[in-house]
mmCIF file of C-alpha atoms and ligand atoms in Angstrom:
data_model
loop_
_atom_site.group_PDB
_atom_site.id
_atom_site.type_symbol
_atom_site.label_atom_id
_atom_site.label_comp_id
_atom_site.label_asym_id
_atom_site.label_seq_id
_atom_site.Cartn_x
_atom_site.Cartn_y
_atom_site.Cartn_z
ATOM 1 C CA UNK A 4 -14.945 10.114 -18.502
ATOM 2 C CA UNK A 5 -14.492 7.296 -16.392
ATOM 3 C CA UNK A 6 -10.920 5.709 -15.872
ATOM 4 C CA UNK A 7 -10.508 2.260 -17.772
ATOM 5 C CA UNK A 8 -7.750 -0.184 -16.947
ATOM 6 C CA UNK A 9 -5.736 -0.727 -20.107
ATOM 7 C CA UNK A 10 -2.588 -2.226 -18.970
ATOM 8 C CA UNK A 11 -0.849 -3.959 -15.996
ATOM 9 C CA UNK A 12 2.628 -4.571 -15.118
ATOM 10 C CA UNK A 13 4.836 -5.962 -12.098
ATOM 11 C CA UNK A 14 8.346 -5.689 -10.666
ATOM 12 C CA UNK A 15 9.544 -7.976 -7.925
ATOM 13 C CA UNK A 16 13.364 -7.788 -6.732
ATOM 14 C CA UNK A 17 15.117 -11.292 -7.546
ATOM 15 C CA UNK A 18 16.112 -11.922 -3.786
ATOM 16 C CA UNK A 19 13.691 -14.465 -2.388
ATOM 17 C CA UNK A 20 14.067 -14.808 1.514
ATOM 18 C CA UNK A 21 12.254 -17.690 3.107
ATOM 19 C CA UNK A 22 10.766 -18.117 6.197
ATOM 20 C CA UNK A 23 13.441 -20.779 7.296
ATOM 21 C CA UNK A 24 15.957 -18.141 6.720
ATOM 22 C CA UNK A 25 14.586 -15.460 8.654
ATOM 23 C CA UNK A 26 13.897 -18.107 11.827
ATOM 24 C CA UNK A 27 17.935 -18.477 11.602
ATOM 25 C CA UNK A 28 18.351 -15.103 13.133
ATOM 26 C CA UNK A 29 14.906 -14.156 14.667
ATOM 27 C CA UNK A 30 12.934 -16.065 17.507
ATOM 28 C CA UNK A 31 10.325 -17.262 15.198
ATOM 29 C CA UNK A 32 9.662 -20.295 13.137
ATOM 30 C CA UNK A 33 8.273 -21.373 9.472
ATOM 31 C CA UNK A 34 5.449 -22.838 11.408
ATOM 32 C CA UNK A 35 4.471 -19.937 13.185
ATOM 33 C CA UNK A 36 4.797 -17.753 10.310
ATOM 34 C CA UNK A 37 3.070 -19.867 7.791
ATOM 35 C CA UNK A 38 0.338 -20.553 10.488
ATOM 36 C CA UNK A 39 -0.466 -16.862 11.555
ATOM 37 C CA UNK A 40 0.039 -15.097 8.399
ATOM 38 C CA UNK A 41 -0.086 -17.516 5.361
ATOM 39 C CA UNK A 42 3.302 -16.028 4.334
ATOM 40 C CA UNK A 43 6.046 -18.798 2.844
ATOM 41 C CA UNK A 44 8.685 -16.541 1.450
ATOM 42 C CA UNK A 45 8.992 -12.568 0.409
ATOM 43 C CA UNK A 46 10.973 -10.805 -1.854
ATOM 44 C CA UNK A 47 13.591 -8.490 -0.523
ATOM 45 C CA UNK A 48 15.139 -5.473 -2.178
ATOM 46 C CA UNK A 49 19.074 -5.660 -2.089
ATOM 47 C CA UNK A 50 20.853 -2.317 -1.760
ATOM 48 C CA UNK A 51 20.765 -0.115 -4.599
ATOM 49 C CA UNK A 52 17.196 -1.371 -5.326
ATOM 50 C CA UNK A 53 14.460 1.376 -4.174
ATOM 51 C CA UNK A 54 11.195 2.488 -4.466
ATOM 52 C CA UNK A 55 12.049 4.305 -7.705
ATOM 53 C CA UNK A 56 13.741 1.548 -9.276
ATOM 54 C CA UNK A 57 10.817 -0.883 -8.924
ATOM 55 C CA UNK A 58 8.184 1.493 -9.347
ATOM 56 C CA UNK A 59 9.968 2.330 -12.791
ATOM 57 C CA UNK A 60 10.197 -1.124 -13.965
ATOM 58 C CA UNK A 61 6.523 -1.933 -13.202
ATOM 59 C CA UNK A 62 5.489 1.132 -14.691
ATOM 60 C CA UNK A 63 7.509 0.129 -17.899
ATOM 61 C CA UNK A 64 5.774 -3.283 -18.129
ATOM 62 C CA UNK A 65 2.295 -1.584 -17.740
ATOM 63 C CA UNK A 66 2.961 0.594 -20.375
ATOM 64 C CA UNK A 67 4.054 -2.157 -22.847
ATOM 65 C CA UNK A 68 1.054 -4.182 -21.745
ATOM 66 C CA UNK A 69 -1.283 -1.105 -22.688
ATOM 67 C CA UNK A 70 0.593 -0.569 -26.123
ATOM 68 C CA UNK A 71 1.032 2.873 -25.139
ATOM 69 C CA UNK A 72 4.068 4.680 -25.837
ATOM 70 C CA UNK A 73 3.361 7.083 -23.039
ATOM 71 C CA UNK A 74 0.888 8.702 -20.639
ATOM 72 C CA UNK A 75 0.144 12.477 -19.561
ATOM 73 C CA UNK A 76 0.064 12.126 -15.633
ATOM 74 C CA UNK A 77 1.602 9.850 -13.246
ATOM 75 C CA UNK A 78 0.554 8.714 -9.784
ATOM 76 C CA UNK A 79 2.425 6.758 -7.432
ATOM 77 C CA UNK A 80 1.250 5.368 -4.345
ATOM 78 C CA UNK A 81 3.971 4.662 -1.665
ATOM 79 C CA UNK A 82 4.834 5.294 1.937
ATOM 80 C CA UNK A 83 8.670 4.446 1.376
ATOM 81 C CA UNK A 84 9.526 7.111 -1.086
ATOM 82 C CA UNK A 85 13.469 7.420 -1.984
ATOM 83 C CA UNK A 86 13.740 10.691 0.001
ATOM 84 C CA UNK A 87 11.437 12.177 2.506
ATOM 85 C CA UNK A 88 11.390 15.339 -0.087
ATOM 86 C CA UNK A 89 11.096 15.161 -2.879
ATOM 87 C CA UNK A 90 8.278 12.821 -3.877
ATOM 88 C CA UNK A 91 9.415 9.729 -5.833
ATOM 89 C CA UNK A 92 6.688 10.207 -8.785
ATOM 90 C CA UNK A 93 8.756 12.709 -10.456
ATOM 91 C CA UNK A 94 11.790 10.569 -10.858
ATOM 92 C CA UNK A 95 9.712 7.798 -11.777
ATOM 93 C CA UNK A 96 8.526 9.630 -14.888
ATOM 94 C CA UNK A 97 12.046 10.873 -15.251
ATOM 95 C CA UNK A 98 13.176 7.367 -15.363
ATOM 96 C CA UNK A 99 10.251 6.642 -18.134
ATOM 97 C CA UNK A 100 11.695 9.450 -20.251
ATOM 98 C CA UNK A 101 8.266 11.331 -19.580
ATOM 99 C CA UNK A 102 9.666 14.432 -17.541
ATOM 100 C CA UNK A 103 7.450 17.298 -17.592
ATOM 101 C CA UNK A 104 4.176 15.329 -16.938
ATOM 102 C CA UNK A 105 2.349 15.893 -13.782
ATOM 103 C CA UNK A 106 3.330 13.555 -10.964
ATOM 104 C CA UNK A 107 3.099 13.003 -7.288
ATOM 105 C CA UNK A 108 3.083 10.654 -4.609
ATOM 106 C CA UNK A 109 -0.036 9.397 -2.540
ATOM 107 C CA UNK A 110 0.734 8.216 0.902
ATOM 108 C CA UNK A 111 -2.176 6.242 2.127
ATOM 109 C CA UNK A 112 0.089 2.964 3.301
ATOM 110 C CA UNK A 113 -1.498 -0.251 2.055
ATOM 111 C CA UNK A 114 -4.567 1.710 1.126
ATOM 112 C CA UNK A 115 -2.636 3.863 -1.289
ATOM 113 C CA UNK A 116 -3.221 1.928 -4.448
ATOM 114 C CA UNK A 117 -6.747 2.635 -4.283
ATOM 115 C CA UNK A 118 -6.592 5.979 -3.320
ATOM 116 C CA UNK A 119 -4.197 6.635 -6.219
ATOM 117 C CA UNK A 120 -6.863 5.120 -8.593
ATOM 118 C CA UNK A 121 -9.321 7.358 -7.144
ATOM 119 C CA UNK A 122 -6.916 10.407 -7.748
ATOM 120 C CA UNK A 123 -6.152 9.277 -11.261
ATOM 121 C CA UNK A 124 -9.829 8.819 -11.936
ATOM 122 C CA UNK A 125 -10.100 12.232 -10.701
ATOM 123 C CA UNK A 126 -7.546 13.417 -13.359
ATOM 124 C CA UNK A 127 -9.114 11.661 -16.108
ATOM 125 C CA UNK A 128 -12.521 13.066 -15.143
ATOM 126 C CA UNK A 129 -11.657 16.588 -14.954
ATOM 127 C CA UNK A 130 -9.873 16.170 -18.400
ATOM 128 C CA UNK A 131 -6.694 17.049 -16.782
ATOM 129 C CA UNK A 132 -4.956 14.046 -18.667
ATOM 130 C CA UNK A 133 -6.310 11.078 -21.234
ATOM 131 C CA UNK A 134 -4.017 8.327 -19.815
ATOM 132 C CA UNK A 135 -2.576 8.110 -16.399
ATOM 133 C CA UNK A 136 0.341 5.688 -14.841
ATOM 134 C CA UNK A 137 -0.822 4.386 -11.523
ATOM 135 C CA UNK A 138 1.798 2.788 -9.677
ATOM 136 C CA UNK A 139 1.721 0.906 -5.996
ATOM 137 C CA UNK A 140 5.522 0.373 -4.912
ATOM 138 C CA UNK A 141 6.892 0.027 -1.708
ATOM 139 C CA UNK A 142 10.163 -1.241 0.021
ATOM 140 C CA UNK A 143 9.033 -1.737 3.618
ATOM 141 C CA UNK A 144 11.729 -4.100 4.213
ATOM 142 C CA UNK A 145 13.874 -0.811 4.919
ATOM 143 C CA UNK A 146 11.309 0.439 7.598
ATOM 144 C CA UNK A 147 11.459 -2.816 9.419
ATOM 145 C CA UNK A 148 13.803 -3.591 12.234
ATOM 146 C CA UNK A 149 15.662 -6.489 11.163
ATOM 147 C CA UNK A 150 15.498 -7.764 14.564
ATOM 148 C CA UNK A 151 11.631 -7.554 14.899
ATOM 149 C CA UNK A 152 9.786 -10.721 14.859
ATOM 150 C CA UNK A 153 6.582 -8.898 14.773
ATOM 151 C CA UNK A 154 7.182 -6.846 11.604
ATOM 152 C CA UNK A 155 10.195 -8.534 9.822
ATOM 153 C CA UNK A 156 8.386 -11.640 8.788
ATOM 154 C CA UNK A 157 5.460 -9.710 7.433
ATOM 155 C CA UNK A 158 6.621 -7.380 4.877
ATOM 156 C CA UNK A 159 8.116 -7.755 1.496
ATOM 157 C CA UNK A 160 9.234 -5.278 -1.387
ATOM 158 C CA UNK A 161 7.649 -4.786 -4.842
ATOM 159 C CA UNK A 162 5.912 -2.652 -7.265
ATOM 160 C CA UNK A 163 2.745 -2.944 -9.548
ATOM 161 C CA UNK A 164 1.424 -0.395 -11.844
ATOM 162 C CA UNK A 165 -1.622 0.026 -14.158
ATOM 163 C CA UNK A 166 -2.275 2.499 -17.180
ATOM 164 C CA UNK A 167 -5.347 4.082 -17.041
ATOM 165 C CA UNK A 168 -7.333 5.698 -20.026
ATOM 166 C CA UNK A 169 -10.475 8.092 -20.315
ATOM 167 C CA UNK A 170 -13.435 6.039 -21.320
ATOM 168 C CA UNK A 171 -16.999 5.126 -20.532
ATOM 169 C CA UNK A 172 -18.388 3.666 -17.527
ATOM 170 C CA UNK A 173 -20.089 0.744 -19.401
ATOM 171 C CA UNK A 174 -16.611 -0.349 -20.741
ATOM 172 C CA UNK A 175 -15.099 -3.668 -19.333
ATOM 173 C CA UNK A 176 -12.124 -2.423 -17.139
ATOM 174 C CA UNK A 177 -13.924 0.759 -16.031
ATOM 175 C CA UNK A 178 -13.199 1.504 -12.318
ATOM 176 C CA UNK A 179 -15.603 2.774 -9.753
ATOM 177 C CA UNK A 180 -17.351 3.684 -7.447
ATOM 178 C CA UNK A 181 -14.966 4.222 -4.664
ATOM 179 C CA UNK A 182 -15.544 3.995 -1.152
ATOM 180 C CA UNK A 183 -12.581 5.721 0.634
ATOM 181 C CA UNK A 184 -11.992 6.224 4.487
ATOM 182 C CA UNK A 185 -9.648 7.417 7.200
ATOM 183 C CA UNK A 186 -9.231 7.685 10.658
ATOM 184 C CA UNK A 187 -6.025 9.739 12.338
ATOM 185 C CA UNK A 188 -7.459 9.111 16.023
ATOM 186 C CA UNK A 189 -5.506 5.570 15.471
ATOM 187 C CA UNK A 190 -2.386 6.707 13.615
ATOM 188 C CA UNK A 191 -0.267 5.224 16.234
ATOM 189 C CA UNK A 192 -1.514 1.837 15.753
ATOM 190 C CA UNK A 193 1.200 1.590 12.638
ATOM 191 C CA UNK A 194 3.619 4.054 13.051
ATOM 192 C CA UNK A 195 7.381 5.080 12.303
ATOM 193 C CA UNK A 196 7.655 7.573 15.211
ATOM 194 C CA UNK A 197 10.865 9.303 13.851
ATOM 195 C CA UNK A 198 11.941 11.063 10.996
ATOM 196 C CA UNK A 199 9.336 13.446 10.113
ATOM 197 C CA UNK A 200 8.622 17.054 11.398
ATOM 198 C CA UNK A 201 7.283 15.818 14.833
ATOM 199 C CA UNK A 202 10.407 14.215 15.841
ATOM 200 C CA UNK A 203 13.083 14.599 13.350
ATOM 201 C CA UNK A 204 15.860 12.872 15.307
ATOM 202 C CA UNK A 205 16.179 10.330 17.751
ATOM 203 C CA UNK A 206 18.638 8.782 19.887
ATOM 204 C CA UNK A 207 16.685 5.490 19.854
ATOM 205 C CA UNK A 208 17.429 3.785 16.267
ATOM 206 C CA UNK A 209 14.287 1.813 16.888
ATOM 207 C CA UNK A 210 12.018 5.278 16.660
ATOM 208 C CA UNK A 211 13.373 4.981 12.825
ATOM 209 C CA UNK A 212 11.381 1.593 12.550
ATOM 210 C CA UNK A 213 7.665 0.533 11.903
ATOM 211 C CA UNK A 214 5.672 -0.086 15.462
ATOM 212 C CA UNK A 215 2.604 -1.740 14.624
ATOM 213 C CA UNK A 216 0.184 -3.280 16.914
ATOM 214 C CA UNK A 217 -0.946 -6.291 15.087
ATOM 215 C CA UNK A 218 -3.669 -7.606 16.945
ATOM 216 C CA UNK A 219 -5.706 -4.025 16.697
ATOM 217 C CA UNK A 220 -4.800 -3.785 13.239
ATOM 218 C CA UNK A 221 -6.113 -7.240 12.413
ATOM 219 C CA UNK A 222 -9.239 -6.414 14.120
ATOM 220 C CA UNK A 223 -10.107 -3.050 12.492
ATOM 221 C CA UNK A 224 -8.828 -4.487 9.161
ATOM 222 C CA UNK A 225 -11.708 -7.166 9.041
ATOM 223 C CA UNK A 226 -14.331 -4.803 10.193
ATOM 224 C CA UNK A 227 -13.668 -1.983 8.114
ATOM 225 C CA UNK A 228 -13.064 -3.957 5.048
ATOM 226 C CA UNK A 229 -15.918 -5.845 5.279
ATOM 227 C CA UNK A 230 -18.027 -2.706 5.870
ATOM 228 C CA UNK A 231 -16.627 -1.001 2.852
ATOM 229 C CA UNK A 232 -16.840 -3.907 0.430
ATOM 230 C CA UNK A 233 -20.439 -3.846 1.330
ATOM 231 C CA UNK A 234 -20.936 -0.104 1.015
ATOM 232 C CA UNK A 235 -19.363 -0.046 -2.388
ATOM 233 C CA UNK A 236 -21.145 -3.151 -3.902
ATOM 234 C CA UNK A 237 -24.194 -1.224 -2.767
ATOM 235 C CA UNK A 238 -23.369 1.918 -4.459
ATOM 236 C CA UNK A 239 -22.303 -0.229 -7.822
ATOM 237 C CA UNK A 240 -25.502 -2.131 -7.345
ATOM 238 C CA UNK A 241 -23.456 -5.260 -7.410
ATOM 239 C CA UNK A 242 -25.050 -8.138 -5.361
ATOM 240 C CA UNK A 243 -22.653 -10.231 -3.240
ATOM 241 C CA UNK A 244 -23.286 -13.331 -5.449
ATOM 242 C CA UNK A 245 -22.233 -11.442 -8.478
ATOM 243 C CA UNK A 246 -18.868 -10.753 -7.116
ATOM 244 C CA UNK A 247 -16.333 -13.285 -8.873
ATOM 245 C CA UNK A 248 -13.138 -12.159 -7.220
ATOM 246 C CA UNK A 249 -12.059 -10.547 -4.013
ATOM 247 C CA UNK A 250 -8.563 -9.058 -4.580
ATOM 248 C CA UNK A 251 -7.978 -7.816 -0.831
ATOM 249 C CA UNK A 252 -4.738 -6.229 0.224
ATOM 250 C CA UNK A 253 -2.820 -9.109 0.985
ATOM 251 C CA UNK A 254 -1.622 -8.311 4.731
ATOM 252 C CA UNK A 255 -2.633 -11.935 6.449
ATOM 253 C CA UNK A 256 -4.092 -14.446 4.710
ATOM 254 C CA UNK A 257 -6.199 -14.987 8.102
ATOM 255 C CA UNK A 258 -7.622 -11.427 7.525
ATOM 256 C CA UNK A 259 -8.386 -12.512 3.926
ATOM 257 C CA UNK A 260 -10.539 -15.782 5.298
ATOM 258 C CA UNK A 261 -11.841 -13.713 8.097
ATOM 259 C CA UNK A 262 -13.120 -11.178 5.527
ATOM 260 C CA UNK A 263 -14.672 -13.703 3.104
ATOM 261 C CA UNK A 264 -16.402 -15.563 6.119
ATOM 262 C CA UNK A 265 -17.932 -12.206 7.458
ATOM 263 C CA UNK A 266 -19.108 -11.167 3.710
ATOM 264 C CA UNK A 267 -20.478 -15.018 3.501
ATOM 265 C CA UNK A 268 -18.448 -15.133 0.052
ATOM 266 C CA UNK A 269 -16.693 -18.499 -0.928
ATOM 267 C CA UNK A 270 -12.946 -18.632 -0.256
ATOM 268 C CA UNK A 271 -12.520 -19.793 -3.894
ATOM 269 C CA UNK A 272 -13.242 -16.241 -4.989
ATOM 270 C CA UNK A 273 -10.698 -14.867 -3.025
ATOM 271 C CA UNK A 274 -7.288 -13.893 -4.727
ATOM 272 C CA UNK A 275 -4.361 -14.665 -2.718
ATOM 273 C CA UNK A 276 -0.564 -14.433 -3.421
ATOM 274 C CA UNK A 277 0.627 -13.349 0.129
ATOM 275 C CA UNK A 278 2.333 -16.816 0.302
ATOM 276 C CA UNK A 279 4.874 -15.908 -1.841
ATOM 277 C CA UNK A 280 5.396 -12.133 -1.543
ATOM 278 C CA UNK A 281 4.386 -11.098 1.909
ATOM 279 C CA UNK A 282 2.757 -7.791 2.704
ATOM 280 C CA UNK A 283 3.871 -5.718 -0.060
ATOM 281 C CA UNK A 284 2.047 -2.560 1.132
ATOM 282 C CA UNK A 285 0.734 -0.203 -1.806
ATOM 283 C CA UNK A 286 2.137 -2.798 -4.468
ATOM 284 C CA UNK A 287 0.036 -5.788 -2.868
ATOM 285 C CA UNK A 288 -3.326 -5.133 -5.149
ATOM 286 C CA UNK A 289 -1.407 -4.792 -8.511
ATOM 287 C CA UNK A 290 1.159 -7.838 -7.687
ATOM 288 C CA UNK A 291 -2.169 -9.944 -6.659
ATOM 289 C CA UNK A 292 -4.233 -8.848 -10.150
ATOM 290 C CA UNK A 293 -0.829 -9.663 -11.859
ATOM 291 C CA UNK A 294 -0.524 -13.148 -10.165
ATOM 292 C CA UNK A 295 -4.180 -13.922 -10.510
ATOM 293 C CA UNK A 296 -4.421 -13.231 -14.267
ATOM 294 C CA UNK A 297 -0.854 -14.833 -14.961
ATOM 295 C CA UNK A 298 -2.554 -17.952 -13.133
ATOM 296 C CA UNK A 299 -5.790 -17.967 -15.013
ATOM 297 C CA UNK A 300 -7.677 -16.899 -11.743
ATOM 298 C CA UNK A 301 -8.752 -13.650 -12.888
ATOM 299 C CA UNK A 302 -10.680 -13.584 -16.432
ATOM 300 C CA UNK A 303 -12.031 -11.024 -18.708
ATOM 301 C CA UNK A 304 -15.651 -10.416 -17.685
ATOM 302 C CA UNK A 305 -15.104 -11.282 -14.082
ATOM 303 C CA UNK A 306 -16.738 -9.056 -11.547
ATOM 304 C CA UNK A 307 -13.954 -8.114 -9.259
ATOM 305 C CA UNK A 308 -13.865 -6.006 -5.789
ATOM 306 C CA UNK A 309 -10.741 -4.386 -4.485
ATOM 307 C CA UNK A 310 -10.455 -3.588 -0.909
ATOM 308 C CA UNK A 311 -7.486 -2.635 1.457
ATOM 309 C CA UNK A 312 -6.849 -1.436 4.733
ATOM 310 C CA UNK A 313 -3.603 0.258 6.260
ATOM 311 C CA UNK A 314 -1.777 2.629 8.407
ATOM 312 C CA UNK A 315 -3.460 5.931 8.631
ATOM 313 C CA UNK A 316 -5.665 4.269 9.566
ATOM 314 C CA UNK A 317 -6.856 4.481 6.145
ATOM 315 C CA UNK A 318 -8.881 1.722 4.168
ATOM 316 C CA UNK A 319 -11.455 1.406 1.163
ATOM 317 C CA UNK A 320 -12.706 -0.527 -1.979
ATOM 318 C CA UNK A 321 -13.606 -0.163 -5.468
ATOM 319 C CA UNK A 322 -15.031 -2.285 -8.152
ATOM 320 C CA UNK A 323 -14.710 -3.357 -12.028
ATOM 321 C CA UNK A 324 -15.049 -5.679 -14.495
ATOM 322 C CA UNK A 325 -12.147 -7.436 -15.766
ATOM 323 C CA UNK A 326 -10.782 -6.145 -19.086
ATOM 324 C CA UNK A 327 -9.161 -8.306 -21.510
ATOM 325 C CA UNK A 328 -5.630 -7.138 -20.085
ATOM 326 C CA UNK A 329 -3.183 -9.737 -19.616
ATOM 327 C CA UNK A 330 -0.343 -8.325 -17.456
ATOM 328 C CA UNK A 331 3.177 -7.974 -18.034
ATOM 329 C CA UNK A 332 5.167 -9.764 -15.684
ATOM 330 C CA UNK A 333 8.720 -9.523 -16.957
ATOM 331 C CA UNK A 334 9.439 -7.052 -14.332
ATOM 332 C CA UNK A 335 9.011 -9.739 -11.488
ATOM 333 C CA UNK A 336 12.951 -9.620 -12.270
ATOM 334 C CA UNK A 337 14.527 -6.195 -11.860
ATOM 335 C CA UNK A 338 17.733 -5.445 -13.951
ATOM 336 C CA UNK A 339 21.010 -5.242 -11.863
ATOM 337 C CA UNK A 340 21.968 -1.882 -12.976
ATOM 338 C CA UNK A 341 19.578 0.863 -11.466
ATOM 339 C CA UNK A 342 17.177 2.998 -13.560
ATOM 340 C CA UNK A 343 18.812 5.786 -15.198
ATOM 341 C CA UNK A 344 16.281 8.658 -16.526
ATOM 342 C CA UNK A 345 15.691 7.614 -20.305
ATOM 343 C CA UNK A 346 14.701 9.772 -23.157
ATOM 344 C CA UNK A 347 11.728 8.908 -25.304
HETATM 345 N N1 ACO B 30 6.866 -15.757 15.545
HETATM 346 C C1 ACO B 30 6.523 -16.442 16.531
HETATM 347 N N2 ACO B 30 5.730 -15.650 17.940
HETATM 348 C C2 ACO B 30 5.495 -14.506 17.380
HETATM 349 C C3 ACO B 30 5.830 -13.623 16.429
HETATM 350 C C4 ACO B 30 6.806 -14.267 15.302
HETATM 351 N N3 ACO B 30 7.350 -13.412 14.312
HETATM 352 N N4 ACO B 30 5.098 -12.497 16.287
HETATM 353 C C5 ACO B 30 4.410 -12.307 17.428
HETATM 354 N N5 ACO B 30 4.572 -13.669 18.203
HETATM 355 C C6 ACO B 30 4.126 -14.195 19.355
HETATM 356 C C7 ACO B 30 3.851 -12.782 20.195
HETATM 357 O O1 ACO B 30 4.729 -12.213 21.162
HETATM 358 C C8 ACO B 30 2.768 -13.338 21.432
HETATM 359 O O2 ACO B 30 3.118 -14.121 22.353
HETATM 360 P P1 ACO B 30 2.644 -13.935 23.794
HETATM 361 O O3 ACO B 30 0.996 -14.567 23.172
HETATM 362 O O4 ACO B 30 3.408 -14.648 24.399
HETATM 363 O O5 ACO B 30 2.266 -12.655 23.825
HETATM 364 C C9 ACO B 30 1.885 -14.315 20.085
HETATM 365 O O6 ACO B 30 2.871 -14.309 18.943
HETATM 366 C C10 ACO B 30 0.735 -13.813 19.201
HETATM 367 O O7 ACO B 30 0.829 -12.483 18.932
HETATM 368 P P2 ACO B 30 -0.248 -11.698 18.032
HETATM 369 O O8 ACO B 30 0.156 -10.239 17.914
HETATM 370 O O9 ACO B 30 -1.356 -11.857 18.976
HETATM 371 O O10 ACO B 30 -0.018 -12.632 16.802
HETATM 372 P P3 ACO B 30 -0.981 -12.540 15.895
HETATM 373 O O11 ACO B 30 -1.704 -13.885 15.708
HETATM 374 O O12 ACO B 30 -2.281 -11.287 15.706
HETATM 375 O O13 ACO B 30 -0.192 -12.125 14.576
HETATM 376 C C11 ACO B 30 0.322 -10.331 13.118
HETATM 377 C C12 ACO B 30 0.475 -11.113 14.525
HETATM 378 C C13 ACO B 30 0.538 -11.381 12.057
HETATM 379 C C14 ACO B 30 1.203 -9.366 12.716
HETATM 380 C C15 ACO B 30 -1.474 -9.960 12.794
HETATM 381 O O14 ACO B 30 -1.871 -9.388 14.259
HETATM 382 C C16 ACO B 30 -1.825 -9.005 11.817
HETATM 383 O O15 ACO B 30 -1.560 -9.697 10.400
HETATM 384 N N6 ACO B 30 -1.808 -8.056 11.966
HETATM 385 C C17 ACO B 30 -2.384 -6.970 10.631
HETATM 386 C C18 ACO B 30 -1.157 -6.482 9.944
HETATM 387 C C19 ACO B 30 -1.993 -5.492 8.971
HETATM 388 O O16 ACO B 30 -3.007 -5.628 8.349
HETATM 389 N N7 ACO B 30 -1.261 -4.687 8.512
HETATM 390 C C20 ACO B 30 -1.827 -3.406 7.548
HETATM 391 C C21 ACO B 30 -1.146 -3.055 6.778
HETATM 392 S S1 ACO B 30 0.536 -2.602 7.087
HETATM 393 C C22 ACO B 30 0.457 -1.133 6.705
HETATM 394 O O17 ACO B 30 -0.428 -0.154 6.207
HETATM 395 C C23 ACO B 30 1.934 -0.309 6.547
#
């Protein structure tokens, strides 16, 4: 059995924070942020809006897009769960009225959505499930020191979800192969030092925020995503000339442009929405897919490469032919009241 993409949904918190607003309290400028990252604005979750709420809203939208009433497993990619313990996936399942199904978190930072797709694909192949919800959701604004100009302008909050069903490799929407990697020797390049079992408490509040060595991460991101894209294309027997859309993790427009240049891919094949959402970590790829479909930039039959890079370090890629999935973007605005578990 192969995982086939059958529905797509998104959720973005309504509050838009533009570069000018940020530059009023940070030593930065609209010009610097736009020139160095391509970001104009990002969505920021208000108090009370959490990863679980956004993930539930995006999953609900994906389910309605797929026309399915339910699924029999749920995988949530996030590195900003509502609590350190338990995982957030069971609460998302409960919010959808699906208590009882297997539900787990996958923490692979910005590569999380690809790892979650592969995990769900494995569940389908092992016949543990016939339909699986895969969600990427992150609230990175909570991990960024609001006074740190090296991280606060980069990240935004949001969630995106897909419904996968068991199908065959020949169908449009069939996912795979996958190329996935990790290198824990470079964990220090993107790290939240305190809060985990290594350093449960710290007197320095900055230790609870994300520390990023941006320049080094940038270098590794370009090199590793290029390697991974070429590796996955080789296994898929898809020539670079056959790639219609490259949907990369939206970390920095310059990373995506460098990646395209290294691959020798025309920039017209790049899908980018970072300008409006920033780096939404695990939500990045499904949000980019939804924006591309909505804008007519991604159409059924397109050969699509997905690629991502993030903390861990982690990176990877996959391919699919875009199926006739329209995407449900109603969740681009989430309801004011938080999600309560519902009974289906
Ligand atoms: N405004 C103004 N100046 C700034 C800002 C800012 N917001 N941030 C940094 N600077 C300054 C620096 O202090 C430095 O000044 P100096 O030359 O006087 O020392 C200068 O700008 C250049 O700094 P760099 O860090 O080299 O800037 P760079 O061009 O590399 O851009 C950025 C920084 C945007 C963070 C980039 O390195 C990047 O995108 N890195 C990759 C991020 C990424 O891919 N993360 C992975 C996913 S995240 C995850 O997995 C959780």
